[in-house]
Coordinates of C-alpha atoms in Angstrom, one line a residue:
M1 CA -33.6 11.9 11.7
S2 CA -35.8 8.9 12.7
L3 CA -34.5 6.2 15.1
L4 CA -34.7 3.7 12.2
S5 CA -32.6 5.9 9.9
F6 CA -30.0 6.4 12.7
L7 CA -29.7 2.6 13.4
R8 CA -29.4 1.9 9.7
G9 CA -26.5 4.4 9.5
K10 CA -24.8 2.8 12.5
L11 CA -25.2 -0.6 10.9
N12 CA -23.9 0.5 7.5
L13 CA -20.8 2.0 9.2
K14 CA -20.1 -1.1 11.2
N15 CA -20.4 -3.4 8.1
R16 CA -18.8 -0.9 5.6
I17 CA -16.6 -2.6 3.0
D18 CA -13.7 -0.5 1.8
Q19 CA -11.3 -0.9 -1.1
L20 CA -7.9 -1.4 0.6
F21 CA -4.3 -1.3 -0.7
A22 CA -1.2 -2.9 0.8
V23 CA 1.9 -0.8 -0.2
T24 CA 5.0 -2.9 -0.9
A25 CA 8.5 -2.3 -1.9
P26 CA 9.4 -3.3 -5.5
G27 CA 9.9 -7.0 -5.8
L28 CA 7.7 -7.9 -2.7
E29 CA 4.3 -7.7 -4.4
S30 CA 3.9 -11.4 -4.9
V31 CA 4.8 -12.4 -1.4
C32 CA 2.4 -9.8 0.0
A33 CA -0.3 -11.3 -2.2
E34 CA 0.5 -14.8 -0.8
E35 CA 0.2 -13.4 2.7
L36 CA -3.2 -11.9 2.0
A37 CA -4.4 -15.1 0.5
L38 CA -3.3 -17.0 3.7
L39 CA -5.5 -14.5 5.7
G40 CA -8.4 -15.5 3.4
L41 CA -8.4 -12.3 1.4
T42 CA -9.0 -12.2 -2.3
N43 CA -6.5 -9.8 -3.9
R44 CA -5.0 -8.4 -7.0
I45 CA -1.3 -7.3 -7.6
V46 CA -1.0 -3.9 -9.2
P47 CA 2.0 -1.5 -9.5
G48 CA 3.2 -0.5 -6.1
G49 CA 1.4 -3.1 -4.1
V50 CA -1.7 -5.4 -3.7
E51 CA -5.4 -4.4 -3.8
F52 CA -8.1 -6.2 -1.6
S53 CA -11.3 -5.2 0.2
G54 CA -12.6 -5.5 3.7
G55 CA -14.0 -3.7 6.7
L56 CA -12.5 -2.8 10.1
R57 CA -11.6 -6.4 10.8
E58 CA -9.6 -6.7 7.6
I59 CA -7.9 -3.3 8.3
Y60 CA -6.8 -4.4 11.7
L61 CA -6.0 -8.0 10.7
T62 CA -3.6 -6.9 7.8
N63 CA -1.8 -4.4 9.9
L64 CA -1.3 -7.1 12.6
W65 CA -0.2 -9.9 10.3
L66 CA 1.4 -8.6 7.0
R67 CA 5.2 -9.0 7.2
C68 CA 6.1 -7.5 3.8
S69 CA 3.8 -4.6 3.4
S70 CA 4.9 -1.0 4.4
R71 CA 1.5 0.4 5.0
I72 CA -2.3 -0.4 4.6
L73 CA -4.3 2.4 2.8
V74 CA -8.0 2.8 2.7
R75 CA -9.2 4.0 -0.8
W76 CA -11.6 6.6 0.5
E77 CA -13.0 8.9 -2.1
E78 CA -12.5 10.1 -5.7
F79 CA -14.1 12.9 -7.6
R80 CA -13.3 15.0 -10.7
C81 CA -12.2 18.6 -10.3
R82 CA -10.4 21.0 -12.6
D83 CA -10.0 24.1 -10.3
F84 CA -9.5 24.9 -6.7
P85 CA -13.0 26.2 -5.9
A86 CA -14.4 22.8 -7.0
L87 CA -11.7 20.9 -5.0
Y88 CA -12.7 22.8 -1.9
R89 CA -16.4 22.5 -2.5
K90 CA -16.3 18.8 -3.1
A91 CA -13.9 18.1 -0.3
L92 CA -16.1 20.0 2.2
L93 CA -18.8 17.4 1.6
L94 CA -16.7 14.4 2.5
P95 CA -17.2 12.6 5.8
W96 CA -14.0 13.7 7.4
G97 CA -15.2 12.6 10.9
R98 CA -14.9 8.9 9.8
Y99 CA -11.1 9.1 10.2
L100 CA -10.4 12.3 12.0
K101 CA -11.1 13.4 15.5
K102 CA -11.4 17.1 16.0
E103 CA -8.0 17.2 17.7
T104 CA -6.1 15.1 15.3
P105 CA -3.7 16.9 13.0
L106 CA -3.9 16.0 9.3
K107 CA -0.8 15.4 7.2
I108 CA -1.3 15.3 3.4
R109 CA 1.0 14.0 0.7
V110 CA 0.1 14.9 -2.9
T111 CA 1.2 13.7 -6.4
C112 CA 0.0 15.1 -9.7
H113 CA -0.1 13.5 -13.2
R114 CA -1.7 15.1 -16.3
S115 CA -4.1 17.3 -14.3
R116 CA -4.9 21.0 -14.4
L117 CA -4.2 21.2 -10.7
Q118 CA -0.5 20.8 -10.4
H119 CA 0.5 22.8 -7.3
T120 CA 0.9 20.1 -4.7
G121 CA 1.2 22.6 -1.7
R122 CA -2.0 24.4 -2.7
I123 CA -3.9 21.1 -3.2
A124 CA -2.9 20.0 0.3
E125 CA -3.7 23.3 1.9
T126 CA -7.2 23.4 0.2
L127 CA -8.0 19.9 1.5
R128 CA -6.7 20.8 4.9
Q129 CA -9.0 23.9 5.0
A130 CA -12.0 21.8 3.9
A131 CA -11.3 19.2 6.6
D132 CA -10.9 21.9 9.3
R133 CA -14.2 23.6 8.3
A134 CA -16.1 20.3 8.0
L135 CA -14.9 19.3 11.5
G136 CA -15.5 22.8 12.9
R137 CA -12.0 23.3 14.1
A138 CA -9.1 25.7 13.9
S139 CA -5.4 24.9 13.7
S140 CA -5.1 25.9 17.4
D141 CA -7.4 23.1 18.3
L142 CA -5.0 20.4 17.2
A143 CA -2.9 18.3 19.5
A144 CA 0.6 17.4 18.2
E145 CA 1.2 13.9 19.6
S146 CA -0.5 12.0 16.7
D147 CA -1.1 12.6 13.0
Q148 CA -3.3 11.2 10.4
W149 CA -1.8 10.8 6.8
L150 CA -4.0 11.4 3.7
M151 CA -2.5 10.3 0.4
V152 CA -3.7 12.4 -2.6
R153 CA -3.3 11.5 -6.2
M154 CA -4.4 13.9 -8.9
E155 CA -4.5 12.1 -12.2
D156 CA -6.4 13.1 -15.4
D157 CA -8.3 15.8 -13.4
V158 CA -9.5 13.1 -10.9
C159 CA -8.7 13.5 -7.2
R160 CA -8.2 10.2 -5.4
L161 CA -8.0 10.2 -1.6
S162 CA -6.5 7.3 0.4
V163 CA -6.3 7.2 4.2
D164 CA -3.3 5.6 5.9
S165 CA -4.4 3.1 8.5
S166 CA -0.9 2.2 9.7
G167 CA 0.8 5.4 10.9
E168 CA 4.5 4.5 11.3
L169 CA 5.6 2.3 8.4
L170 CA 5.0 -1.4 9.1
H171 CA 8.7 -2.3 9.1
R172 CA 8.8 -0.6 12.5
R173 CA 7.8 -3.6 14.5
G174 CA 8.9 -2.0 17.8
Y175 CA 11.8 -4.1 18.6
R176 CA 14.8 -2.7 16.6
E177 CA 16.0 0.1 18.8
D178 CA 19.7 -0.9 18.4
I179 CA 20.6 -0.3 14.8
G180 CA 23.9 -1.0 13.1
P181 CA 25.6 1.1 10.4
A182 CA 23.7 -0.5 7.5
P183 CA 20.3 -1.7 8.7
M184 CA 17.9 -3.7 6.6
R185 CA 14.2 -3.0 6.9
E186 CA 12.3 -5.8 8.7
T187 CA 9.7 -5.9 5.9
L188 CA 12.5 -6.6 3.3
A189 CA 14.0 -9.4 5.6
A190 CA 10.7 -11.0 6.0
G191 CA 10.0 -10.7 2.2
I192 CA 13.3 -12.4 1.4
L193 CA 12.5 -15.3 3.7
R194 CA 9.2 -15.7 1.8
L195 CA 10.8 -15.4 -1.6
L196 CA 13.2 -18.2 -0.5
Q197 CA 10.2 -20.2 0.7
W198 CA 11.7 -20.6 4.2
N199 CA 9.1 -21.3 6.9
G200 CA 11.0 -22.8 9.7
G201 CA 11.2 -26.3 8.3
V202 CA 15.0 -26.3 8.1
P203 CA 17.8 -24.5 10.2
L204 CA 18.8 -21.0 9.3
V205 CA 22.2 -19.4 9.9
D206 CA 23.2 -15.8 9.2
P207 CA 27.1 -15.5 9.6
M208 CA 26.9 -11.7 9.3
C209 CA 23.8 -11.0 11.3
G210 CA 24.5 -7.3 12.3
S211 CA 21.6 -6.1 14.3
G212 CA 19.9 -9.5 14.0
T213 CA 17.1 -8.7 11.5
F214 CA 17.2 -11.9 9.5
P215 CA 17.3 -14.3 12.6
I216 CA 14.6 -12.2 14.5
E217 CA 12.3 -12.2 11.4
A218 CA 13.0 -15.9 10.8
A219 CA 11.9 -16.7 14.5
L220 CA 8.8 -14.5 14.2
L221 CA 7.9 -16.4 11.0
A222 CA 8.7 -19.9 12.3
G223 CA 6.8 -19.3 15.5
H224 CA 3.8 -17.8 13.7
Y225 CA 4.1 -14.6 15.8
A226 CA 2.1 -11.6 14.6
P227 CA 4.7 -8.9 13.6
G228 CA 2.4 -6.0 14.5
S229 CA 1.4 -7.2 18.0
R230 CA 3.9 -5.0 19.9
R231 CA 3.1 -1.6 18.3
S232 CA 0.3 0.9 17.8
F233 CA -1.4 2.1 14.6
A234 CA -3.1 5.1 13.1
F235 CA -6.4 3.4 13.1
M236 CA -6.4 3.4 16.9
K237 CA -7.0 7.1 16.8
W238 CA -10.0 6.9 14.4
P239 CA -13.4 7.9 15.9
R240 CA -14.7 4.4 15.0
Y241 CA -11.9 2.5 16.6
R242 CA -13.1 -0.8 18.2
P243 CA -10.6 -1.8 20.9
G244 CA -12.6 -5.0 21.6
L245 CA -12.1 -6.2 18.0
W246 CA -8.4 -5.4 18.1
Q247 CA -8.0 -7.3 21.5
A248 CA -9.9 -10.3 20.0
L249 CA -7.5 -10.4 17.0
L250 CA -4.5 -10.1 19.4
N251 CA -5.9 -13.1 21.5
E252 CA -6.3 -15.1 18.3
A253 CA -2.7 -14.4 17.3
S254 CA -1.4 -15.3 20.7
S255 CA -3.3 -18.6 20.7
S256 CA -1.9 -19.5 17.2
A257 CA 1.8 -19.1 18.2
L258 CA 4.0 -22.2 17.7
E259 CA 7.1 -23.5 19.4
V260 CA 10.3 -22.7 17.4
E261 CA 12.0 -26.1 17.2
T262 CA 14.5 -25.5 14.4
L263 CA 17.9 -24.0 14.8
I264 CA 18.0 -20.2 14.0
A265 CA 21.4 -18.7 14.6
G266 CA 23.2 -15.4 13.9
S267 CA 26.9 -14.4 14.4
D268 CA 29.0 -11.4 13.8
C269 CA 32.7 -10.5 14.3
D270 CA 31.8 -7.5 16.6
N271 CA 30.8 -8.1 20.2
L272 CA 28.9 -4.8 20.5
V273 CA 26.9 -5.7 17.4
V274 CA 26.0 -9.1 18.8
A275 CA 24.9 -7.5 22.1
A276 CA 22.7 -5.1 20.1
A277 CA 21.1 -8.0 18.2
A278 CA 20.4 -9.7 21.5
R279 CA 18.6 -6.7 22.9
N280 CA 16.6 -6.4 19.7
A281 CA 15.6 -10.2 20.0
E282 CA 14.6 -9.6 23.6
R283 CA 12.3 -6.8 22.6
A284 CA 10.8 -8.9 19.8
G285 CA 10.1 -11.7 22.3
V286 CA 12.3 -14.3 20.6
R287 CA 15.6 -14.1 22.5
G288 CA 15.2 -17.7 23.7
K289 CA 14.3 -18.8 20.1
I290 CA 17.6 -17.9 18.4
V291 CA 21.3 -18.4 19.1
L292 CA 23.5 -15.3 18.8
S293 CA 27.3 -15.4 19.1
R294 CA 30.5 -13.6 18.3
A295 CA 32.5 -15.4 15.6
E296 CA 34.8 -14.6 12.7
L297 CA 33.9 -16.2 9.4
G298 CA 36.7 -18.8 9.7
E299 CA 35.6 -19.8 13.2
L300 CA 32.2 -21.1 12.2
Q301 CA 31.8 -24.8 13.0
P302 CA 30.6 -27.4 10.4
V303 CA 26.9 -28.1 10.7
E304 CA 25.1 -30.9 9.0
G305 CA 22.4 -30.1 6.5
P306 CA 20.1 -29.4 5.0
G307 CA 19.5 -25.8 5.9
L308 CA 19.7 -22.2 4.7
V309 CA 22.7 -19.8 5.1
L310 CA 21.3 -16.3 4.6
C311 CA 23.3 -13.0 4.8
N312 CA 23.5 -9.4 3.8
P313 CA 27.2 -8.9 3.4
P314 CA 28.7 -5.4 3.3
Y315 CA 29.3 -3.8 -0.1
G316 CA 31.0 -0.6 -1.2
T317 CA 28.1 1.7 -1.7
R318 CA 26.7 0.7 1.7
L319 CA 29.7 0.8 4.0
G320 CA 32.2 2.6 2.0
C321 CA 34.6 1.4 -0.8
D322 CA 37.0 -1.1 0.5
R323 CA 39.6 -3.1 -1.5
E324 CA 39.2 -5.9 1.0
L325 CA 35.6 -6.5 0.0
V326 CA 36.5 -9.1 -2.7
S327 CA 38.7 -10.9 -0.1
L328 CA 35.8 -10.8 2.3
Y329 CA 33.4 -12.4 -0.3
R330 CA 36.0 -15.1 -1.0
R331 CA 36.3 -16.0 2.7
L332 CA 32.4 -16.0 3.0
G333 CA 32.2 -18.4 0.1
K334 CA 35.0 -20.7 1.3
T335 CA 33.6 -20.8 4.9
C336 CA 30.1 -21.6 3.7
R337 CA 31.3 -24.3 1.3
E338 CA 33.4 -26.0 4.0
S339 CA 31.0 -25.5 7.0
F340 CA 27.6 -25.9 5.4
K341 CA 27.9 -28.7 2.9
G342 CA 24.5 -29.7 1.5
W343 CA 22.9 -26.4 2.6
R344 CA 21.3 -23.7 0.5
F345 CA 23.0 -20.4 0.3
A346 CA 21.4 -17.0 -0.3
M347 CA 22.5 -13.3 -0.1
I348 CA 21.7 -9.9 -1.4
C349 CA 24.3 -8.1 -3.4
P350 CA 24.4 -5.2 -5.9
D351 CA 27.7 -6.2 -7.6
P352 CA 28.0 -9.3 -9.8
N353 CA 31.7 -9.2 -9.3
L354 CA 31.5 -9.5 -5.6
A355 CA 28.9 -12.3 -5.9
K356 CA 31.2 -14.1 -8.2
A357 CA 34.0 -13.9 -5.7
T358 CA 32.2 -16.2 -3.4
G359 CA 32.9 -19.2 -5.8
I360 CA 29.4 -20.4 -5.2
P361 CA 27.3 -21.0 -8.4
L362 CA 24.5 -18.4 -7.8
R363 CA 21.3 -17.7 -9.7
Q364 CA 19.2 -14.5 -9.4
L365 CA 15.9 -15.1 -7.7
S366 CA 14.7 -11.5 -7.6
M367 CA 15.6 -7.8 -7.8
L368 CA 15.0 -5.8 -4.7
R369 CA 16.0 -2.4 -3.1
N370 CA 17.8 -2.1 0.1
G371 CA 18.4 1.4 1.5
G372 CA 17.7 2.9 -1.9
I373 CA 20.2 0.6 -3.6
E374 CA 19.1 -2.0 -6.2
V375 CA 20.2 -5.4 -5.1
A376 CA 19.9 -8.9 -6.4
L377 CA 18.6 -11.8 -4.2
L378 CA 20.9 -14.6 -5.2
T379 CA 20.8 -18.2 -4.2
G380 CA 22.7 -21.5 -4.9
D381 CA 23.5 -24.8 -3.4
L382 CA 26.6 -25.5 -1.3

């Protein structure tokens, strides 16, 4: 290979534009698309998430900043095959070294639809063998401390490969080590704030804060703090990882942070739960930005509006059936109507009867899923 050809190859790798995909939970596609647009990225909503394009900078940037996506995939390659010899032969020619070091284990997840190749385990093993041979390695060469996920979709005899750039799902910001009995994912909490169009302009109170996810995500949003700044990602193990670029994006994020000047508060009836929320807030770097306290619903003091009351109350399928649930929702509604006049109220709930018990005229804003349970995001004025 000539020096000119080598330099052209290096330049093409550096400036490579990939088709990228932000995976989202159902109901959060639109807010993820808005986040991408705020980052200056043209995008398109499709089932399961949002498509966009970019290079290494965009891969790093979206992992750093997206609050509502669960992972960022690189649409790597696709080819047609109808038998396993063809799958192996074509996979062997792929540039596996772009995303895999010799010592990095490969994990493969396969789905099949309307294809001759249906055995997901054999498809995964065939691709793994091709990767090992292409990289010149044996299974004994692999270290176990980090993995690279490859997502494979066999559809109409076309094999589509996507490389996961995130590693651990993006809701794992790195701060929530203390988890209550019914935790909400950080990405869902952030998505709900976006759906409610809350951006820190008015106070926010969560009277049933649990491990503090709503107040913490609200503080991160109001302070324009990058949610991915305190964790690592799969792309950091890629052979072409550029630590200088990542550090530059971290520096930009740090310089863009704002003072949180509005009230963000959370309370719970359990001292231990409040203490856990405080530890989570400390790890998130927002302990001084939010007010956490132990308080029964009836002990909340009146607060002048306008503002947003936001909560994730317990419900039977989440914390066990309880005949007192209706009574709890009645007390929640009564407290909010008395203490937060002129505020907006929002909650997620799977049961219309429980929502009705609040006595607050509520309308459905969106349908979401929390812990595998379909829930409605409901809102109304107090």
